Amino acid sequence: MSEARVEPTQRVTVRAPAKINLHLGVGARRPDGMHPLATIYQAVGLYDDVTVTDAPAWSVGLTAPIDGVPLDEENIAIRAGRALVAHHGLDLAARITIAKGIPVMGGMAGGSADAAATLLALDRLWDLQTSDEDLLRIAGELGSDVPFALVGGTALGTGRGEVVTPIADNTSVWWVVVLSDEGLSTPAVYQHFDQVTPDAAAEPPVPQALVAALADGYTDEVGALLANDLWPAARDLRPDLVDVEDQLRLLAPDGVLLSGSGPTLLMLHEDVEEARVAVADLRERGFRCTIAPGPVAGAHVVTYA
Ligand code: ATP
């Protein structure tokens, strides 16, 4: 009897989550231009799906057109692909197709999710067997938030955010995600942070009380401890966010947070029905919003064909 022929893998799709920062402690700008961070990342249930197929040259496309996403070598997904093949000393290329579910320029690290998804998808497509250590290192060179998109869950981020240590999180929450029609540039927010925070610490402290509240599963305490050092800078650049924040605080006095460098705002709920009611209420008032659970898994294969 002849053995069944095994076809090589043709197409891999990896799903990668958005991130939020339950705590974003930002230190003084380093000589290399980066900022030291002490952050608690949480992966939340908004996703980009990245599909890769072998191709004679690198290219990237979107399943639906979206302003602000480059479709050339500037796209971080192509940079990720090139970094992976360079690491292995190979001369390969791929077609990368991105289905975006993560808001663009929303402070939820959508580009970083695409980079992480591309690394994992190409590793599987070509069976490169890249070690976790190497994948995380390549991810960290691509961007500060890329390693966390691989790891997911809830994690402490140090260094410039690229040193990721998973932590215990016994909460299970629902985030009301309030989107903004206009994006906010991350570099612009950090530059303004430098101006309005001349006394920033050299090394921001790890938020131990929040780490303990997450391990204990105390959602109320987590809500009271949410913090983001970029908030004053983002408010200055986007004064319209102050009114949105005020309206959210009427619904949830604790538990309102700016996502990363903004402009997306978040509202914490322990109960999904409460979150649904809040979304319906906000939509009636003209806000664009959705619900995302947290924490969720990091980048993972969803189709392997
Ligand atoms: P961060 O907070 O990580 O800086 P963000 O979530 O605010 O990011 P992104 O959606 O990641 O914003 O986009 C940041 C910039 O990266 C955009 O200006 C966009 O031009 C560029 N970019 C490059 N590749 C991508 C990609 N695959 N998806 C989205 N943006 C991308």
PDB file of C-alpha atoms in Angstrom, residues 5-296:
ATOM      1  CA  ARG A   5       1.176  12.031   0.447  1.00  0.00           C
ATOM      2  CA  VAL A   6       1.554  14.863   2.936  1.00  0.00           C
ATOM      3  CA  GLU A   7       1.005  18.215   1.234  1.00  0.00           C
ATOM      4  CA  PRO A   8       3.162  21.083   2.477  1.00  0.00           C
ATOM      5  CA  THR A   9       1.366  23.772   4.501  1.00  0.00           C
ATOM      6  CA  GLN A  10      -0.146  26.359   2.160  1.00  0.00           C
ATOM      7  CA  ARG A  11      -1.766  28.862   4.459  1.00  0.00           C
ATOM      8  CA  VAL A  12      -1.677  29.727   8.153  1.00  0.00           C
ATOM      9  CA  THR A  13      -3.930  32.178   9.998  1.00  0.00           C
ATOM     10  CA  VAL A  14      -2.932  33.500  13.413  1.00  0.00           C
ATOM     11  CA  ARG A  15      -5.207  35.557  15.651  1.00  0.00           C
ATOM     12  CA  ALA A  16      -3.586  38.148  17.930  1.00  0.00           C
ATOM     13  CA  PRO A  17      -5.313  40.237  20.621  1.00  0.00           C
ATOM     14  CA  ALA A  18      -5.366  43.939  21.409  1.00  0.00           C
ATOM     15  CA  LYS A  19      -3.707  45.020  24.640  1.00  0.00           C
ATOM     16  CA  ILE A  20      -4.579  47.508  27.295  1.00  0.00           C
ATOM     17  CA  ASN A  21      -2.425  48.727  30.173  1.00  0.00           C
ATOM     18  CA  LEU A  22      -4.106  48.378  33.568  1.00  0.00           C
ATOM     19  CA  HIS A  23      -1.213  50.426  34.886  1.00  0.00           C
ATOM     20  CA  LEU A  24       1.102  52.448  32.671  1.00  0.00           C
ATOM     21  CA  GLY A  25       3.964  53.891  34.699  1.00  0.00           C
ATOM     22  CA  VAL A  26       6.254  55.963  32.483  1.00  0.00           C
ATOM     23  CA  GLY A  27       9.737  57.122  33.500  1.00  0.00           C
ATOM     24  CA  ALA A  28      11.973  59.886  32.206  1.00  0.00           C
ATOM     25  CA  ARG A  29      13.074  59.664  28.560  1.00  0.00           C
ATOM     26  CA  ARG A  30      16.307  57.672  28.240  1.00  0.00           C
ATOM     27  CA  PRO A  31      19.312  58.840  26.182  1.00  0.00           C
ATOM     28  CA  ASP A  32      18.199  56.402  23.419  1.00  0.00           C
ATOM     29  CA  GLY A  33      14.876  58.284  23.172  1.00  0.00           C
ATOM     30  CA  MET A  34      12.820  55.469  24.712  1.00  0.00           C
ATOM     31  CA  HIS A  35      10.930  55.666  28.012  1.00  0.00           C
ATOM     32  CA  PRO A  36      11.378  53.135  30.829  1.00  0.00           C
ATOM     33  CA  LEU A  37       8.026  51.559  31.681  1.00  0.00           C
ATOM     34  CA  ALA A  38       6.511  49.637  34.557  1.00  0.00           C
ATOM     35  CA  THR A  39       3.260  48.450  33.059  1.00  0.00           C
ATOM     36  CA  ILE A  40       0.641  45.788  33.655  1.00  0.00           C
ATOM     37  CA  TYR A  41      -0.553  44.565  30.288  1.00  0.00           C
ATOM     38  CA  GLN A  42      -3.821  42.760  29.775  1.00  0.00           C
ATOM     39  CA  ALA A  43      -4.795  41.105  26.474  1.00  0.00           C
ATOM     40  CA  VAL A  44      -8.439  41.821  25.601  1.00  0.00           C
ATOM     41  CA  GLY A  45     -10.844  40.235  23.142  1.00  0.00           C
ATOM     42  CA  LEU A  46     -10.486  42.434  20.071  1.00  0.00           C
ATOM     43  CA  TYR A  47      -8.430  40.673  17.432  1.00  0.00           C
ATOM     44  CA  ASP A  48      -6.556  40.991  14.168  1.00  0.00           C
ATOM     45  CA  ASP A  49      -6.346  37.829  12.039  1.00  0.00           C
ATOM     46  CA  VAL A  50      -3.192  37.533   9.939  1.00  0.00           C
ATOM     47  CA  THR A  51      -3.049  35.007   7.086  1.00  0.00           C
ATOM     48  CA  VAL A  52       0.221  34.138   5.360  1.00  0.00           C
ATOM     49  CA  THR A  53       0.928  32.257   2.145  1.00  0.00           C
ATOM     50  CA  ASP A  54       4.230  31.594   0.446  1.00  0.00           C
ATOM     51  CA  ALA A  55       4.940  34.128  -2.357  1.00  0.00           C
ATOM     52  CA  PRO A  56       7.800  35.205  -4.652  1.00  0.00           C
ATOM     53  CA  ALA A  57       7.926  38.691  -3.055  1.00  0.00           C
ATOM     54  CA  TRP A  58       6.758  40.374   0.174  1.00  0.00           C
ATOM     55  CA  SER A  59       3.365  42.047   0.075  1.00  0.00           C
ATOM     56  CA  VAL A  60       0.625  42.989   2.523  1.00  0.00           C
ATOM     57  CA  GLY A  61      -3.102  43.578   2.098  1.00  0.00           C
ATOM     58  CA  LEU A  62      -6.190  44.205   4.198  1.00  0.00           C
ATOM     59  CA  THR A  63      -9.463  42.300   3.904  1.00  0.00           C
ATOM     60  CA  ALA A  64     -11.214  45.711   4.020  1.00  0.00           C
ATOM     61  CA  PRO A  65      -9.622  49.121   3.327  1.00  0.00           C
ATOM     62  CA  ILE A  66      -8.725  51.101   6.470  1.00  0.00           C
ATOM     63  CA  ASP A  67      -7.161  54.572   6.553  1.00  0.00           C
ATOM     64  CA  GLY A  68      -3.815  54.859   8.276  1.00  0.00           C
ATOM     65  CA  VAL A  69      -2.549  51.322   7.661  1.00  0.00           C
ATOM     66  CA  PRO A  70       0.426  51.352   5.269  1.00  0.00           C
ATOM     67  CA  LEU A  71       0.362  48.724   2.512  1.00  0.00           C
ATOM     68  CA  ASP A  72       4.080  48.758   1.763  1.00  0.00           C
ATOM     69  CA  GLU A  73       7.365  48.004   3.509  1.00  0.00           C
ATOM     70  CA  GLU A  74       6.299  50.396   6.296  1.00  0.00           C
ATOM     71  CA  ASN A  75       3.747  47.869   7.480  1.00  0.00           C
ATOM     72  CA  ILE A  76       5.117  46.285  10.646  1.00  0.00           C
ATOM     73  CA  ALA A  77       3.898  42.852   9.460  1.00  0.00           C
ATOM     74  CA  ILE A  78       6.346  42.909   6.537  1.00  0.00           C
ATOM     75  CA  ARG A  79       9.101  44.123   8.842  1.00  0.00           C
ATOM     76  CA  ALA A  80       8.313  41.163  11.117  1.00  0.00           C
ATOM     77  CA  GLY A  81       8.465  38.717   8.208  1.00  0.00           C
ATOM     78  CA  ARG A  82      11.766  40.100   6.989  1.00  0.00           C
ATOM     79  CA  ALA A  83      13.243  39.972  10.511  1.00  0.00           C
ATOM     80  CA  LEU A  84      12.254  36.313  10.897  1.00  0.00           C
ATOM     81  CA  VAL A  85      13.781  35.164   7.606  1.00  0.00           C
ATOM     82  CA  ALA A  86      16.929  37.231   8.307  1.00  0.00           C
ATOM     83  CA  HIS A  87      17.232  35.507  11.695  1.00  0.00           C
ATOM     84  CA  HIS A  88      17.196  32.111   9.960  1.00  0.00           C
ATOM     85  CA  GLY A  89      19.439  33.272   7.074  1.00  0.00           C
ATOM     86  CA  LEU A  90      16.732  32.307   4.549  1.00  0.00           C
ATOM     87  CA  ASP A  91      15.590  33.901   1.299  1.00  0.00           C
ATOM     88  CA  LEU A  92      11.810  33.470   1.541  1.00  0.00           C
ATOM     89  CA  ALA A  93       8.856  35.831   1.116  1.00  0.00           C
ATOM     90  CA  ALA A  94       5.138  35.780   1.803  1.00  0.00           C
ATOM     91  CA  ARG A  95       1.824  37.392   1.038  1.00  0.00           C
ATOM     92  CA  ILE A  96       0.352  38.719   4.311  1.00  0.00           C
ATOM     93  CA  THR A  97      -3.376  39.457   4.607  1.00  0.00           C
ATOM     94  CA  ILE A  98      -4.694  41.255   7.674  1.00  0.00           C
ATOM     95  CA  ALA A  99      -8.310  41.253   8.874  1.00  0.00           C
ATOM     96  CA  LYS A 100      -8.365  44.165  11.311  1.00  0.00           C
ATOM     97  CA  GLY A 101     -10.571  44.025  14.379  1.00  0.00           C
ATOM     98  CA  ILE A 102      -8.299  46.215  16.528  1.00  0.00           C
ATOM     99  CA  PRO A 103      -8.798  49.988  16.208  1.00  0.00           C
ATOM    100  CA  VAL A 104      -5.990  51.689  14.261  1.00  0.00           C
ATOM    101  CA  MET A 105      -4.003  54.319  16.224  1.00  0.00           C
ATOM    102  CA  GLY A 106      -6.241  53.621  19.202  1.00  0.00           C
ATOM    103  CA  GLY A 107      -3.579  52.878  21.819  1.00  0.00           C
ATOM    104  CA  MET A 108      -4.428  49.162  21.676  1.00  0.00           C
ATOM    105  CA  ALA A 109      -1.275  48.036  19.837  1.00  0.00           C
ATOM    106  CA  GLY A 110      -2.922  46.747  16.662  1.00  0.00           C
ATOM    107  CA  GLY A 111       0.275  47.032  14.641  1.00  0.00           C
ATOM    108  CA  SER A 112       2.159  45.125  17.331  1.00  0.00           C
ATOM    109  CA  ALA A 113      -0.494  42.392  17.266  1.00  0.00           C
ATOM    110  CA  ASP A 114       0.004  42.062  13.494  1.00  0.00           C
ATOM    111  CA  ALA A 115       3.772  41.777  13.929  1.00  0.00           C
ATOM    112  CA  ALA A 116       3.390  39.070  16.572  1.00  0.00           C
ATOM    113  CA  ALA A 117       0.819  37.186  14.484  1.00  0.00           C
ATOM    114  CA  THR A 118       3.069  37.351  11.412  1.00  0.00           C
ATOM    115  CA  LEU A 119       6.066  35.965  13.313  1.00  0.00           C
ATOM    116  CA  LEU A 120       4.049  33.010  14.590  1.00  0.00           C
ATOM    117  CA  ALA A 121       2.230  32.373  11.287  1.00  0.00           C
ATOM    118  CA  LEU A 122       5.416  32.344   9.196  1.00  0.00           C
ATOM    119  CA  ASP A 123       7.211  30.184  11.744  1.00  0.00           C
ATOM    120  CA  ARG A 124       4.427  27.606  11.293  1.00  0.00           C
ATOM    121  CA  LEU A 125       4.065  28.048   7.501  1.00  0.00           C
ATOM    122  CA  TRP A 126       7.716  27.265   6.910  1.00  0.00           C
ATOM    123  CA  ASP A 127       8.169  24.996   9.945  1.00  0.00           C
ATOM    124  CA  LEU A 128      11.086  27.096  11.161  1.00  0.00           C
ATOM    125  CA  GLN A 129      10.870  25.866  14.769  1.00  0.00           C
ATOM    126  CA  THR A 130      12.043  29.219  16.119  1.00  0.00           C
ATOM    127  CA  SER A 131      12.593  28.967  19.877  1.00  0.00           C
ATOM    128  CA  ASP A 132      10.308  31.010  22.169  1.00  0.00           C
ATOM    129  CA  GLU A 133      13.379  32.908  23.357  1.00  0.00           C
ATOM    130  CA  ASP A 134      14.328  33.924  19.804  1.00  0.00           C
ATOM    131  CA  LEU A 135      10.723  34.791  18.860  1.00  0.00           C
ATOM    132  CA  LEU A 136      10.434  37.063  21.908  1.00  0.00           C
ATOM    133  CA  ARG A 137      13.785  38.714  21.150  1.00  0.00           C
ATOM    134  CA  ILE A 138      12.881  39.371  17.487  1.00  0.00           C
ATOM    135  CA  ALA A 139       9.482  40.646  18.671  1.00  0.00           C
ATOM    136  CA  GLY A 140      11.124  43.058  21.127  1.00  0.00           C
ATOM    137  CA  GLU A 141      13.341  44.469  18.384  1.00  0.00           C
ATOM    138  CA  LEU A 142      10.261  45.153  16.226  1.00  0.00           C
ATOM    139  CA  GLY A 143       8.446  47.134  18.926  1.00  0.00           C
ATOM    140  CA  SER A 144       7.992  47.418  22.692  1.00  0.00           C
ATOM    141  CA  ASP A 145       4.465  45.911  22.679  1.00  0.00           C
ATOM    142  CA  VAL A 146       5.154  43.021  20.274  1.00  0.00           C
ATOM    143  CA  PRO A 147       6.435  40.444  22.832  1.00  0.00           C
ATOM    144  CA  PHE A 148       3.295  40.880  24.942  1.00  0.00           C
ATOM    145  CA  ALA A 149       1.073  40.187  21.910  1.00  0.00           C
ATOM    146  CA  LEU A 150       2.786  36.774  21.695  1.00  0.00           C
ATOM    147  CA  VAL A 151       2.403  36.058  25.417  1.00  0.00           C
ATOM    148  CA  GLY A 152      -1.105  37.435  26.118  1.00  0.00           C
ATOM    149  CA  GLY A 153      -2.993  37.003  29.393  1.00  0.00           C
ATOM    150  CA  THR A 154      -1.881  39.525  32.006  1.00  0.00           C
ATOM    151  CA  ALA A 155       1.775  40.410  32.409  1.00  0.00           C
ATOM    152  CA  LEU A 156       4.230  42.857  33.902  1.00  0.00           C
ATOM    153  CA  GLY A 157       6.139  44.814  31.268  1.00  0.00           C
ATOM    154  CA  THR A 158       9.468  46.413  32.152  1.00  0.00           C
ATOM    155  CA  GLY A 159      12.434  47.801  30.222  1.00  0.00           C
ATOM    156  CA  ARG A 160      10.678  49.831  27.501  1.00  0.00           C
ATOM    157  CA  GLY A 161       7.786  47.334  27.793  1.00  0.00           C
ATOM    158  CA  GLU A 162       9.488  44.532  25.879  1.00  0.00           C
ATOM    159  CA  VAL A 163      10.525  42.524  28.956  1.00  0.00           C
ATOM    160  CA  VAL A 164       7.343  40.587  29.673  1.00  0.00           C
ATOM    161  CA  THR A 165       6.705  38.514  32.801  1.00  0.00           C
ATOM    162  CA  PRO A 166       3.307  36.778  33.083  1.00  0.00           C
ATOM    163  CA  ILE A 167       1.516  37.411  36.396  1.00  0.00           C
ATOM    164  CA  ALA A 168      -1.429  35.754  38.142  1.00  0.00           C
ATOM    165  CA  ASP A 169      -4.775  37.316  37.231  1.00  0.00           C
ATOM    166  CA  ASN A 170      -7.845  35.756  38.826  1.00  0.00           C
ATOM    167  CA  THR A 171     -10.204  38.429  37.582  1.00  0.00           C
ATOM    168  CA  SER A 172     -12.445  37.866  34.584  1.00  0.00           C
ATOM    169  CA  VAL A 173     -13.784  41.176  33.354  1.00  0.00           C
ATOM    170  CA  TRP A 174     -15.603  42.977  30.560  1.00  0.00           C
ATOM    171  CA  TRP A 175     -14.248  46.197  29.117  1.00  0.00           C
ATOM    172  CA  VAL A 176     -16.496  48.722  27.474  1.00  0.00           C
ATOM    173  CA  VAL A 177     -14.210  50.069  24.745  1.00  0.00           C
ATOM    174  CA  VAL A 178     -15.096  53.606  23.674  1.00  0.00           C
ATOM    175  CA  LEU A 179     -13.619  54.362  20.278  1.00  0.00           C
ATOM    176  CA  SER A 180     -12.589  57.709  18.910  1.00  0.00           C
ATOM    177  CA  ASP A 181     -13.081  58.794  15.303  1.00  0.00           C
ATOM    178  CA  GLU A 182      -9.618  60.301  15.196  1.00  0.00           C
ATOM    179  CA  GLY A 183      -6.383  58.489  16.143  1.00  0.00           C
ATOM    180  CA  LEU A 184      -3.694  59.824  18.452  1.00  0.00           C
ATOM    181  CA  SER A 185       0.002  59.522  17.560  1.00  0.00           C
ATOM    182  CA  THR A 186       1.915  57.550  20.197  1.00  0.00           C
ATOM    183  CA  PRO A 187       5.199  59.504  19.637  1.00  0.00           C
ATOM    184  CA  ALA A 188       3.286  62.806  19.956  1.00  0.00           C
ATOM    185  CA  VAL A 189       1.796  61.731  23.304  1.00  0.00           C
ATOM    186  CA  TYR A 190       5.207  60.662  24.645  1.00  0.00           C
ATOM    187  CA  GLN A 191       6.781  63.937  23.471  1.00  0.00           C
ATOM    188  CA  HIS A 192       4.096  65.908  25.266  1.00  0.00           C
ATOM    189  CA  PHE A 193       4.549  63.683  28.343  1.00  0.00           C
ATOM    190  CA  ASP A 194       8.213  64.837  28.433  1.00  0.00           C
ATOM    191  CA  GLN A 195       7.085  68.458  28.517  1.00  0.00           C
ATOM    192  CA  VAL A 196       4.362  68.123  31.150  1.00  0.00           C
ATOM    193  CA  THR A 197       6.242  65.631  33.373  1.00  0.00           C
ATOM    194  CA  PRO A 198       9.746  67.079  33.873  1.00  0.00           C
ATOM    195  CA  ASP A 199      10.062  65.212  37.205  1.00  0.00           C
ATOM    196  CA  ALA A 200       9.371  61.692  35.859  1.00  0.00           C
ATOM    197  CA  ALA A 201      11.283  58.966  37.771  1.00  0.00           C
ATOM    198  CA  ALA A 202      14.306  57.268  36.205  1.00  0.00           C
ATOM    199  CA  GLU A 203      12.706  53.888  36.942  1.00  0.00           C
ATOM    200  CA  PRO A 204       8.921  53.864  37.447  1.00  0.00           C
ATOM    201  CA  PRO A 205       7.908  51.565  40.342  1.00  0.00           C
ATOM    202  CA  VAL A 206       6.086  48.260  39.829  1.00  0.00           C
ATOM    203  CA  PRO A 207       2.470  48.694  41.078  1.00  0.00           C
ATOM    204  CA  GLN A 208       2.562  45.980  43.773  1.00  0.00           C
ATOM    205  CA  ALA A 209      -0.945  46.693  45.123  1.00  0.00           C
ATOM    206  CA  LEU A 210      -2.438  46.119  41.652  1.00  0.00           C
ATOM    207  CA  VAL A 211      -0.375  42.947  41.165  1.00  0.00           C
ATOM    208  CA  ALA A 212      -1.786  41.646  44.496  1.00  0.00           C
ATOM    209  CA  ALA A 213      -5.387  42.648  43.649  1.00  0.00           C
ATOM    210  CA  LEU A 214      -5.165  40.789  40.322  1.00  0.00           C
ATOM    211  CA  ALA A 215      -3.777  37.663  41.992  1.00  0.00           C
ATOM    212  CA  ASP A 216      -6.555  37.847  44.607  1.00  0.00           C
ATOM    213  CA  GLY A 217      -9.212  38.344  41.926  1.00  0.00           C
ATOM    214  CA  TYR A 218     -10.513  41.554  43.578  1.00  0.00           C
ATOM    215  CA  THR A 219     -12.065  43.350  40.606  1.00  0.00           C
ATOM    216  CA  ASP A 220     -13.248  46.379  42.627  1.00  0.00           C
ATOM    217  CA  GLU A 221      -9.735  46.958  43.910  1.00  0.00           C
ATOM    218  CA  VAL A 222      -8.335  46.582  40.397  1.00  0.00           C
ATOM    219  CA  GLY A 223     -10.816  49.227  39.230  1.00  0.00           C
ATOM    220  CA  ALA A 224      -9.674  51.650  41.925  1.00  0.00           C
ATOM    221  CA  LEU A 225      -6.000  51.062  41.082  1.00  0.00           C
ATOM    222  CA  LEU A 226      -6.149  51.585  37.294  1.00  0.00           C
ATOM    223  CA  ALA A 227      -3.608  54.270  36.342  1.00  0.00           C
ATOM    224  CA  ASN A 228      -2.038  55.750  33.246  1.00  0.00           C
ATOM    225  CA  ASP A 229       0.801  58.311  33.403  1.00  0.00           C
ATOM    226  CA  LEU A 230       0.082  59.356  29.798  1.00  0.00           C
ATOM    227  CA  TRP A 231      -3.420  60.584  30.669  1.00  0.00           C
ATOM    228  CA  PRO A 232      -2.493  64.267  31.341  1.00  0.00           C
ATOM    229  CA  ALA A 233      -0.547  64.481  28.058  1.00  0.00           C
ATOM    230  CA  ALA A 234      -3.334  62.807  26.058  1.00  0.00           C
ATOM    231  CA  ARG A 235      -5.944  65.115  27.652  1.00  0.00           C
ATOM    232  CA  ASP A 236      -3.890  68.162  26.600  1.00  0.00           C
ATOM    233  CA  LEU A 237      -3.645  66.938  23.017  1.00  0.00           C
ATOM    234  CA  ARG A 238      -7.289  65.850  22.859  1.00  0.00           C
ATOM    235  CA  PRO A 239      -9.374  68.033  25.234  1.00  0.00           C
ATOM    236  CA  ASP A 240     -12.539  66.421  23.830  1.00  0.00           C
ATOM    237  CA  LEU A 241     -11.605  63.236  25.730  1.00  0.00           C
ATOM    238  CA  VAL A 242     -12.225  65.006  29.062  1.00  0.00           C
ATOM    239  CA  ASP A 243     -15.963  65.207  28.383  1.00  0.00           C
ATOM    240  CA  VAL A 244     -16.057  61.540  27.330  1.00  0.00           C
ATOM    241  CA  GLU A 245     -14.208  60.579  30.523  1.00  0.00           C
ATOM    242  CA  ASP A 246     -16.663  62.604  32.639  1.00  0.00           C
ATOM    243  CA  GLN A 247     -19.617  60.826  31.046  1.00  0.00           C
ATOM    244  CA  LEU A 248     -18.027  57.418  31.629  1.00  0.00           C
ATOM    245  CA  ARG A 249     -17.281  58.241  35.273  1.00  0.00           C
ATOM    246  CA  LEU A 250     -20.978  58.913  35.824  1.00  0.00           C
ATOM    247  CA  LEU A 251     -21.563  55.272  34.845  1.00  0.00           C
ATOM    248  CA  ALA A 252     -18.503  53.849  36.656  1.00  0.00           C
ATOM    249  CA  PRO A 253     -16.790  56.214  39.116  1.00  0.00           C
ATOM    250  CA  ASP A 254     -13.880  53.767  39.423  1.00  0.00           C
ATOM    251  CA  GLY A 255     -12.756  51.738  36.481  1.00  0.00           C
ATOM    252  CA  VAL A 256     -12.319  54.356  33.750  1.00  0.00           C
ATOM    253  CA  LEU A 257      -9.004  54.266  31.943  1.00  0.00           C
ATOM    254  CA  LEU A 258      -7.219  55.657  28.903  1.00  0.00           C
ATOM    255  CA  SER A 259      -5.949  52.781  26.772  1.00  0.00           C
ATOM    256  CA  GLY A 260      -2.174  53.097  26.301  1.00  0.00           C
ATOM    257  CA  SER A 261      -1.428  56.422  24.617  1.00  0.00           C
ATOM    258  CA  GLY A 262      -5.119  56.827  23.707  1.00  0.00           C
ATOM    259  CA  PRO A 263      -7.485  57.996  22.440  1.00  0.00           C
ATOM    260  CA  THR A 264      -9.541  54.834  23.176  1.00  0.00           C
ATOM    261  CA  LEU A 265     -11.187  54.951  26.607  1.00  0.00           C
ATOM    262  CA  LEU A 266     -12.109  51.909  28.679  1.00  0.00           C
ATOM    263  CA  MET A 267     -14.630  51.191  31.370  1.00  0.00           C
ATOM    264  CA  LEU A 268     -14.344  48.142  33.610  1.00  0.00           C
ATOM    265  CA  HIS A 269     -17.277  45.833  34.412  1.00  0.00           C
ATOM    266  CA  GLU A 270     -17.335  42.562  36.301  1.00  0.00           C
ATOM    267  CA  ASP A 271     -20.761  41.667  34.971  1.00  0.00           C
ATOM    268  CA  VAL A 272     -21.361  41.259  31.225  1.00  0.00           C
ATOM    269  CA  GLU A 273     -25.009  42.366  31.487  1.00  0.00           C
ATOM    270  CA  GLU A 274     -23.933  45.636  33.132  1.00  0.00           C
ATOM    271  CA  ALA A 275     -21.410  46.111  30.349  1.00  0.00           C
ATOM    272  CA  ARG A 276     -24.126  45.536  27.727  1.00  0.00           C
ATOM    273  CA  VAL A 277     -26.431  48.059  29.391  1.00  0.00           C
ATOM    274  CA  ALA A 278     -23.591  50.604  29.475  1.00  0.00           C
ATOM    275  CA  VAL A 279     -22.857  50.045  25.769  1.00  0.00           C
ATOM    276  CA  ALA A 280     -26.524  50.464  24.829  1.00  0.00           C
ATOM    277  CA  ASP A 281     -26.695  53.669  26.896  1.00  0.00           C
ATOM    278  CA  LEU A 282     -23.504  55.076  25.361  1.00  0.00           C
ATOM    279  CA  ARG A 283     -24.565  54.183  21.812  1.00  0.00           C
ATOM    280  CA  GLU A 284     -27.841  56.001  22.373  1.00  0.00           C
ATOM    281  CA  ARG A 285     -25.783  59.053  23.286  1.00  0.00           C
ATOM    282  CA  GLY A 286     -23.854  58.761  20.023  1.00  0.00           C
ATOM    283  CA  PHE A 287     -20.681  56.996  21.192  1.00  0.00           C
ATOM    284  CA  ARG A 288     -19.023  54.300  19.110  1.00  0.00           C
ATOM    285  CA  CYS A 289     -18.281  51.453  21.502  1.00  0.00           C
ATOM    286  CA  THR A 290     -17.972  47.721  21.904  1.00  0.00           C
ATOM    287  CA  ILE A 291     -17.325  45.090  24.590  1.00  0.00           C
ATOM    288  CA  ALA A 292     -14.119  43.078  25.024  1.00  0.00           C
ATOM    289  CA  PRO A 293     -13.414  40.399  27.646  1.00  0.00           C
ATOM    290  CA  GLY A 294     -10.115  40.228  29.482  1.00  0.00           C
ATOM    291  CA  PRO A 295      -7.750  38.585  30.003  1.00  0.00           C
ATOM    292  CA  VAL A 296      -7.521  36.501  26.777  1.00  0.00           C
TER     293      VAL A 296
END
